[in-house]
PDB file of N, CA and C in Angstrom:
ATOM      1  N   UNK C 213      11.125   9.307  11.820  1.00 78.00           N
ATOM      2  CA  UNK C 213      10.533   7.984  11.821  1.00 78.00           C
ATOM      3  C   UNK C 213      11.340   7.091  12.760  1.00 78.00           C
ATOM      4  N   UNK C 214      10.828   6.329  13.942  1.00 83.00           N
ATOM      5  CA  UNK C 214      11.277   5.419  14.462  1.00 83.00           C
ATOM      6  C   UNK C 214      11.555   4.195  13.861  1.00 83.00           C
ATOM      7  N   UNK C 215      11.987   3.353  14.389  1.00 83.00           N
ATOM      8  CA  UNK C 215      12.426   1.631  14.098  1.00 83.00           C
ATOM      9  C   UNK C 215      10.986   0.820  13.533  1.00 83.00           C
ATOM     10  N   UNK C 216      10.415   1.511  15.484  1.00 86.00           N
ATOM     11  CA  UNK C 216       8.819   0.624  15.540  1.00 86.00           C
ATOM     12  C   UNK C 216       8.242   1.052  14.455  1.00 86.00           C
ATOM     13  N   UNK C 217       8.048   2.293  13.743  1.00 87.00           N
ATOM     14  CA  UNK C 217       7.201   2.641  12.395  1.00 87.00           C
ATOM     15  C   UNK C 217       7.464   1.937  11.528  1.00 87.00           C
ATOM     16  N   UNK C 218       8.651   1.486  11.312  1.00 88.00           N
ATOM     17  CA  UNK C 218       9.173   0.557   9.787  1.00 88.00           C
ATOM     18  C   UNK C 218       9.258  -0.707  10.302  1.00 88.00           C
ATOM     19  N   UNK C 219       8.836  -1.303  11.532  1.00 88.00           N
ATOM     20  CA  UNK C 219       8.830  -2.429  11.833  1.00 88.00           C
ATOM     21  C   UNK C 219       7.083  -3.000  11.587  1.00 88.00           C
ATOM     22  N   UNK C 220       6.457  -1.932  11.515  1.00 89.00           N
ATOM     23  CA  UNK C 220       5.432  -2.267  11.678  1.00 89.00           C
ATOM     24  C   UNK C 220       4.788  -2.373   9.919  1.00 89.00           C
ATOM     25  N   UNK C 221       5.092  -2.076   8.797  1.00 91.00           N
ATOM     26  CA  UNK C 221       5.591  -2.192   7.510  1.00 91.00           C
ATOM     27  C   UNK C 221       5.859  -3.525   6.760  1.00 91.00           C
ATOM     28  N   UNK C 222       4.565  -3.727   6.230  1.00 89.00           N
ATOM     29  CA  UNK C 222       5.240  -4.640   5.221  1.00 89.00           C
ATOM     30  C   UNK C 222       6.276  -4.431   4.314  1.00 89.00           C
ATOM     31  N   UNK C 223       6.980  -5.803   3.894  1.00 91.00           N
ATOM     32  CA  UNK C 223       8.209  -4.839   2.910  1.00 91.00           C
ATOM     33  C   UNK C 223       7.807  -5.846   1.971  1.00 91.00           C
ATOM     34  N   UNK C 224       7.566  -5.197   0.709  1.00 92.00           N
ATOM     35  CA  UNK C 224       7.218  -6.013  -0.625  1.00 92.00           C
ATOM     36  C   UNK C 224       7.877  -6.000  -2.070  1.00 92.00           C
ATOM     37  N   UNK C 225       8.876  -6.856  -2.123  1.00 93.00           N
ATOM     38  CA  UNK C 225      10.188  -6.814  -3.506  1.00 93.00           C
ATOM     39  C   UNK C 225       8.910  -6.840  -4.614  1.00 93.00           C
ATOM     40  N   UNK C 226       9.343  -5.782  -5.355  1.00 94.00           N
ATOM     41  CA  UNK C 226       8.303  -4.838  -6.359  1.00 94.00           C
ATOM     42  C   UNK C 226       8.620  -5.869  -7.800  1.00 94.00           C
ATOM     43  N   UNK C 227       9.694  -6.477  -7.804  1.00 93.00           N
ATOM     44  CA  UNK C 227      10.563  -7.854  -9.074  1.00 93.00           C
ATOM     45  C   UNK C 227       9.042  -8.571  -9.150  1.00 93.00           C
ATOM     46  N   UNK C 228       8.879  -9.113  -8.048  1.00 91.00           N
ATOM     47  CA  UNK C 228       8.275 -10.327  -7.936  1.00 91.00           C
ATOM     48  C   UNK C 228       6.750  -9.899  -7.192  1.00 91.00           C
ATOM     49  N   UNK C 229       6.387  -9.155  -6.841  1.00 91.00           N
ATOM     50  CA  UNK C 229       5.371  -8.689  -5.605  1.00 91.00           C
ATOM     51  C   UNK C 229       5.080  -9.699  -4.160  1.00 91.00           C
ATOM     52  N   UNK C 230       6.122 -10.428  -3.876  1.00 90.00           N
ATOM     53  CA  UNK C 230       6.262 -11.524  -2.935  1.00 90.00           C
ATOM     54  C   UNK C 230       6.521 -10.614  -1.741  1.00 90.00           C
ATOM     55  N   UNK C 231       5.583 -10.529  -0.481  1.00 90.00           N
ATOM     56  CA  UNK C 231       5.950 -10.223   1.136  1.00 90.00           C
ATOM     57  C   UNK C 231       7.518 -10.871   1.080  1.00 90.00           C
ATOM     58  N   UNK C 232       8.328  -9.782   1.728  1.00 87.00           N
ATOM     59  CA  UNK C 232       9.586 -10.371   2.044  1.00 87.00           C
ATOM     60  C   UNK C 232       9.403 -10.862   3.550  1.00 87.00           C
ATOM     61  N   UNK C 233       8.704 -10.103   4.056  1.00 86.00           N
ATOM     62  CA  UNK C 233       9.306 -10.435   5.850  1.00 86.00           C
ATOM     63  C   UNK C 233       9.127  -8.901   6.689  1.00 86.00           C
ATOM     64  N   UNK C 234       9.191  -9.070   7.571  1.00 87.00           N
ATOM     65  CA  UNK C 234       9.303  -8.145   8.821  1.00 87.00           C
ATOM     66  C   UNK C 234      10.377  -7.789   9.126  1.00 87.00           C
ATOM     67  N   UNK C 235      10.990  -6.374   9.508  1.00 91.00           N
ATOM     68  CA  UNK C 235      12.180  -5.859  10.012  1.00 91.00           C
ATOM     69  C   UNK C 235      12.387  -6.460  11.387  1.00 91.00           C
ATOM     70  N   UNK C 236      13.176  -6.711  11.672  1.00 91.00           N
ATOM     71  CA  UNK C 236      13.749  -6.753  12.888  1.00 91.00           C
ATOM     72  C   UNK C 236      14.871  -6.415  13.847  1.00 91.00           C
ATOM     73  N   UNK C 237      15.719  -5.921  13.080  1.00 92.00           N
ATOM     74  CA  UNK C 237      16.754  -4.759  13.191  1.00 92.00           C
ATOM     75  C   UNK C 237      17.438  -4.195  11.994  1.00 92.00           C
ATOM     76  N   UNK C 238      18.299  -3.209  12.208  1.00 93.00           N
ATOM     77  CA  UNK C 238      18.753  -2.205  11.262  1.00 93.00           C
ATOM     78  C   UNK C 238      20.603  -2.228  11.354  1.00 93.00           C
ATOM     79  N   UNK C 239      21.171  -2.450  10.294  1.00 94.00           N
ATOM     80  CA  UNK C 239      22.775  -1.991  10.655  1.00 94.00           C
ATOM     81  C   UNK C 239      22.796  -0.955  10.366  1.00 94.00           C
ATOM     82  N   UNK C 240      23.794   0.004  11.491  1.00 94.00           N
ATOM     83  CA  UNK C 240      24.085   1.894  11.189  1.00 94.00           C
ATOM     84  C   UNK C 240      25.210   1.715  10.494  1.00 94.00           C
ATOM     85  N   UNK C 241      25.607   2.621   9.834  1.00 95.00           N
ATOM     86  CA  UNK C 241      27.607   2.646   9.740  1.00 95.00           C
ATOM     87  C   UNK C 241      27.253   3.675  10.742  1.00 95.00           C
ATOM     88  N   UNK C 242      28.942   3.166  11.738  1.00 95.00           N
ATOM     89  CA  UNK C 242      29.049   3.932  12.751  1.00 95.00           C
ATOM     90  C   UNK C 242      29.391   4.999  12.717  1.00 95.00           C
ATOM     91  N   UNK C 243      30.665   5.272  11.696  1.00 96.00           N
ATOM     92  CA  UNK C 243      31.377   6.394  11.427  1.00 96.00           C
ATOM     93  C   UNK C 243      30.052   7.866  10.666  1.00 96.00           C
ATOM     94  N   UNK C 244      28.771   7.765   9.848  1.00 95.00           N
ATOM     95  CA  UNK C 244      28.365   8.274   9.215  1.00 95.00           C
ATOM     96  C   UNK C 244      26.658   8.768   9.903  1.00 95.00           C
ATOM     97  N   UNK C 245      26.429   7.208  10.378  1.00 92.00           N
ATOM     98  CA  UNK C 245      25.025   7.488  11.208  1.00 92.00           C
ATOM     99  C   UNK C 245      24.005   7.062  10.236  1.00 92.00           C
ATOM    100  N   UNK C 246      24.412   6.547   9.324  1.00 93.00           N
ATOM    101  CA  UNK C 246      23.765   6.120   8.144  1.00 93.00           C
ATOM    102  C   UNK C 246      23.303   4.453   8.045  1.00 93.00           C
ATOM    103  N   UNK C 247      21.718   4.140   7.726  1.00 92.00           N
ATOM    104  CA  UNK C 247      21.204   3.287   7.352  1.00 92.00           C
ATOM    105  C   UNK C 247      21.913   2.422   6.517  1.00 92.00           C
ATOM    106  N   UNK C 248      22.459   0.915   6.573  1.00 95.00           N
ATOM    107  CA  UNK C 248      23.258   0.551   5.846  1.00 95.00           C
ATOM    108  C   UNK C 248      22.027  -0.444   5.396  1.00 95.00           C
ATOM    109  N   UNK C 249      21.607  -1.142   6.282  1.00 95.00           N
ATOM    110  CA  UNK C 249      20.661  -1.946   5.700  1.00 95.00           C
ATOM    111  C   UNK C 249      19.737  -2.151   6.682  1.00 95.00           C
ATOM    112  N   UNK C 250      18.764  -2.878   6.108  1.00 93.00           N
ATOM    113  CA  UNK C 250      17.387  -4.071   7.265  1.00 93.00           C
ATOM    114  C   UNK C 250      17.917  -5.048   7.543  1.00 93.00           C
ATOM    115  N   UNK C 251      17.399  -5.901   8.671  1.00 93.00           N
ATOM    116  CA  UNK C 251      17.482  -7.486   8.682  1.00 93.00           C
ATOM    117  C   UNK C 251      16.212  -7.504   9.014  1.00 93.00           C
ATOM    118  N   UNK C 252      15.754  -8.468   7.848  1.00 90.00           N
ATOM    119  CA  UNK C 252      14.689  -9.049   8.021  1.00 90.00           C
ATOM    120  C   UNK C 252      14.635 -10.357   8.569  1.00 90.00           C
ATOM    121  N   UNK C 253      13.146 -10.791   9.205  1.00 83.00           N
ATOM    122  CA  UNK C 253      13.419 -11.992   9.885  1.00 83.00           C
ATOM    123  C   UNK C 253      13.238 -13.283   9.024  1.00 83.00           C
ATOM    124  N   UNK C 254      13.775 -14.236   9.705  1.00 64.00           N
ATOM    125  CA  UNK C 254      13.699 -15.554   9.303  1.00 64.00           C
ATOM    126  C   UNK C 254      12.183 -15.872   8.322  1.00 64.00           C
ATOM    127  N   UNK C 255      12.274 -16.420   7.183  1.00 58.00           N
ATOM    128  CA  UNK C 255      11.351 -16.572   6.666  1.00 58.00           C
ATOM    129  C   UNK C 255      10.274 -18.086   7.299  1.00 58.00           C
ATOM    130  N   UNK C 256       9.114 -17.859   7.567  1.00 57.00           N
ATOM    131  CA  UNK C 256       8.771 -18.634   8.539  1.00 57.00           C
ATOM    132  C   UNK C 256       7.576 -19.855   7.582  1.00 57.00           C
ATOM    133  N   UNK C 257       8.005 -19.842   6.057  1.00 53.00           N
ATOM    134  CA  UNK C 257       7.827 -20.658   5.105  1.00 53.00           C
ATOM    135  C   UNK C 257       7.771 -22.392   5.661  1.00 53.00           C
ATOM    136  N   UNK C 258       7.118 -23.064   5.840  1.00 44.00           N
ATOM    137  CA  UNK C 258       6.859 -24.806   5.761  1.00 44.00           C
ATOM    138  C   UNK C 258       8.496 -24.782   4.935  1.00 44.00           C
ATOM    139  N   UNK C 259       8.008 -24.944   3.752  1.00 46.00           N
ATOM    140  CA  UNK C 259       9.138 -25.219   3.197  1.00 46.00           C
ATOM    141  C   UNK C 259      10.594 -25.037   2.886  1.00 46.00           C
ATOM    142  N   UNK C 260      10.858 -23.830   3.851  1.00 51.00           N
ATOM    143  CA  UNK C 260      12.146 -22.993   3.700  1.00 51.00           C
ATOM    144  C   UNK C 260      12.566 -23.677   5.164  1.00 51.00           C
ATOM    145  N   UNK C 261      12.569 -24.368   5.506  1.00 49.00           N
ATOM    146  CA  UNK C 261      13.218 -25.130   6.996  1.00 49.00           C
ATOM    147  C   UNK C 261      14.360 -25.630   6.539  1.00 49.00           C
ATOM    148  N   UNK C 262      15.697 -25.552   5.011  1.00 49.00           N
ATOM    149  CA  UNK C 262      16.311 -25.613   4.681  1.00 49.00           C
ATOM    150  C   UNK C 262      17.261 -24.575   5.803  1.00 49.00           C
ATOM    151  N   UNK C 263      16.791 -23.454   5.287  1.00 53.00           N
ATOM    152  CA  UNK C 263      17.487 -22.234   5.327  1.00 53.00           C
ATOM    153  C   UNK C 263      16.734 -21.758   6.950  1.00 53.00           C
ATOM    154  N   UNK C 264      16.885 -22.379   7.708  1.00 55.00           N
ATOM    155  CA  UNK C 264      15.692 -22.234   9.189  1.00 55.00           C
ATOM    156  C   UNK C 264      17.031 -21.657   9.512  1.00 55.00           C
ATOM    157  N   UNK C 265      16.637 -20.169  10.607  1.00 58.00           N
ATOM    158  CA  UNK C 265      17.646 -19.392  10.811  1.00 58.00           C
ATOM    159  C   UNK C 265      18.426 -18.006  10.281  1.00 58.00           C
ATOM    160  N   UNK C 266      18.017 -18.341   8.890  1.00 68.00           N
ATOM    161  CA  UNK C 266      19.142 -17.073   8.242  1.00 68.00           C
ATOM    162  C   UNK C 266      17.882 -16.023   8.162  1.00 68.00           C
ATOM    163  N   UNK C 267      18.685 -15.421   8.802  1.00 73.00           N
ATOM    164  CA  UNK C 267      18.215 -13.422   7.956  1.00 73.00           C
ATOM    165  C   UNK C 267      18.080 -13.392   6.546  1.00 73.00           C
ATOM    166  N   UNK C 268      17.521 -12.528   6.376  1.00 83.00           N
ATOM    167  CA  UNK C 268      17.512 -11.707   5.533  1.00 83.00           C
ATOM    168  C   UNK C 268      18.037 -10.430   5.504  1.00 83.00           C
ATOM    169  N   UNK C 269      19.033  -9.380   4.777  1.00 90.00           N
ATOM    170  CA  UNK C 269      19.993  -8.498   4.685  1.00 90.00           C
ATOM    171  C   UNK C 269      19.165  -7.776   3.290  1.00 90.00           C
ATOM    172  N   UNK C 270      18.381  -6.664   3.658  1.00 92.00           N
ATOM    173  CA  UNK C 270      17.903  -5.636   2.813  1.00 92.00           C
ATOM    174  C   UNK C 270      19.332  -4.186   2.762  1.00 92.00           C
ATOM    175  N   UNK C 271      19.699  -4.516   1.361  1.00 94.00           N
ATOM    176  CA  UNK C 271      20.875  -3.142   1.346  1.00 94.00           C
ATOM    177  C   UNK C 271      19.836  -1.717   1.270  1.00 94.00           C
ATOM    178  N   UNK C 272      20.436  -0.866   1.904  1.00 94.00           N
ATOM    179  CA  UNK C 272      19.487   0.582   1.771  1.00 94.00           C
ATOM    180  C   UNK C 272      19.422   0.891   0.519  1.00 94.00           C
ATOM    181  N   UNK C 273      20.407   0.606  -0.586  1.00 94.00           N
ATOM    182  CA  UNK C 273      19.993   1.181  -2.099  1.00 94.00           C
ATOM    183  C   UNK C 273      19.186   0.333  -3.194  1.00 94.00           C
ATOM    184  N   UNK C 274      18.302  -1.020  -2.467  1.00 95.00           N
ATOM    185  CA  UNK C 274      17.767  -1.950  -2.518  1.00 95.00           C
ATOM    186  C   UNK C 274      16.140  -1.279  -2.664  1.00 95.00           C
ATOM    187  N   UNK C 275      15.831  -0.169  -1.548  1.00 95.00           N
ATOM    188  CA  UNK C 275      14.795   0.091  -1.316  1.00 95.00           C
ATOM    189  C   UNK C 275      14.770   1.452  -2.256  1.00 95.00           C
ATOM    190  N   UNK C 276      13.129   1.073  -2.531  1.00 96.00           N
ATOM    191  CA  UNK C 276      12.343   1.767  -3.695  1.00 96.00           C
ATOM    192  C   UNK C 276      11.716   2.733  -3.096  1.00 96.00           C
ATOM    193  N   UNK C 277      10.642   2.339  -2.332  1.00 95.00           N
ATOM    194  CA  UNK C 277      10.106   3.678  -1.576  1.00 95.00           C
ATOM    195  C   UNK C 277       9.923   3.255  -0.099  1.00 95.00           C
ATOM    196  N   UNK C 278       9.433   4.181   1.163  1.00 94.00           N
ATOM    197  CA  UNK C 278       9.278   3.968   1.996  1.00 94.00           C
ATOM    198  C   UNK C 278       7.682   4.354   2.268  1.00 94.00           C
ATOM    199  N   UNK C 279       6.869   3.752   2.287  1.00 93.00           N
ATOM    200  CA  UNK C 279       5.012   4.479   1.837  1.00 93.00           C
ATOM    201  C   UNK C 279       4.773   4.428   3.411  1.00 93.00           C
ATOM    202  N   UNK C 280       3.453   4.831   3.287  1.00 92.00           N
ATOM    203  CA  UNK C 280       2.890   4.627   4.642  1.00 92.00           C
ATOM    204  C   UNK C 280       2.631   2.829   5.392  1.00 92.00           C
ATOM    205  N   UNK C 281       2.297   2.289   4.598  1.00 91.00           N
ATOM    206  CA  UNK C 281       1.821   0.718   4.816  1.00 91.00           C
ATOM    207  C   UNK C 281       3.231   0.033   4.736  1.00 91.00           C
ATOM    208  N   UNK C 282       3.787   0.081   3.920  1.00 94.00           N
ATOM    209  CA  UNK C 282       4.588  -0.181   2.908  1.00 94.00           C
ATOM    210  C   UNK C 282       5.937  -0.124   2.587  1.00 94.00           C
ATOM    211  N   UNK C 283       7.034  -1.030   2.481  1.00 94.00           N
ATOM    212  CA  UNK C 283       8.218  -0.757   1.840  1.00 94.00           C
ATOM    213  C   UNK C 283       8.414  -1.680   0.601  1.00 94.00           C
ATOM    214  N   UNK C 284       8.554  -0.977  -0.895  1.00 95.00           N
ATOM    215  CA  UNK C 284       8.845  -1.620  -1.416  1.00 95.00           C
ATOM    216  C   UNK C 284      10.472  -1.322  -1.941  1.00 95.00           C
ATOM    217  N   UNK C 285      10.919  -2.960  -2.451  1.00 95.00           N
ATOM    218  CA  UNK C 285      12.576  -3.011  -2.546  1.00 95.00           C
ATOM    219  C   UNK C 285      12.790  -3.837  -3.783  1.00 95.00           C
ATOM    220  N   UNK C 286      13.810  -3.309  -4.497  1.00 95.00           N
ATOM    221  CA  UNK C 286      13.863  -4.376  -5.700  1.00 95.00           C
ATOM    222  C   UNK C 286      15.161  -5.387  -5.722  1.00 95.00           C
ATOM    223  N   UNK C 287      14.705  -6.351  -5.207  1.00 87.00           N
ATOM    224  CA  UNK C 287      15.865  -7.494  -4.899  1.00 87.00           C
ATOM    225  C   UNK C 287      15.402  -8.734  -5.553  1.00 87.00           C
ATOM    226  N   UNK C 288      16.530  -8.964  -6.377  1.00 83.00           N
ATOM    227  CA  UNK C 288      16.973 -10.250  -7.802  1.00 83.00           C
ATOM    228  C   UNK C 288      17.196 -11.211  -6.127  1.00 83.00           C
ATOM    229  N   UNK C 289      16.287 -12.575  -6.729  1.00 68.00           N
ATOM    230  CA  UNK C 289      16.255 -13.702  -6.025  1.00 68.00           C
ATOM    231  C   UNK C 289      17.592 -14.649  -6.423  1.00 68.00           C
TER     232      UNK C 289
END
């Protein structure tokens, strides 16, 4: 699976069933080659212009499944 495949993926926290956001890059650990996490993008909410700017940081043991459409992740707000 490429980047573009899971970029193209909704990712949906399964807690709440709320769209988190779109991938937009990935941290590796260097030493292992291993998926550490997502960054998801800026939430592009009216009302979140508080927080205008910050990522979002999906940990890899966060995520539930990886589906075809679909990532769901279970992350406490």
């Amino acid at each position: 699976m490429r980047l573009s495949d899971l970029q193209n993926k909704d990712i949906v926290n399964i807690l709440d069933g709320k769209n988190v956001g779109n991938i937009i890059d990935v941290k590796i650990d260097e030493a292992s080659g291993n998926i550490v996490s997502f960054i998801i993008e800026p939430t592009k909410n009216f009302f979140a212009f508080r927080g205008k700017g910050k990522d979002t940081e999906i940990k890899w043991n966060t995520i539930a499944k990886i589906g075809e459409d679909v990532i769901l992740v279970k992350m406490q707000q």
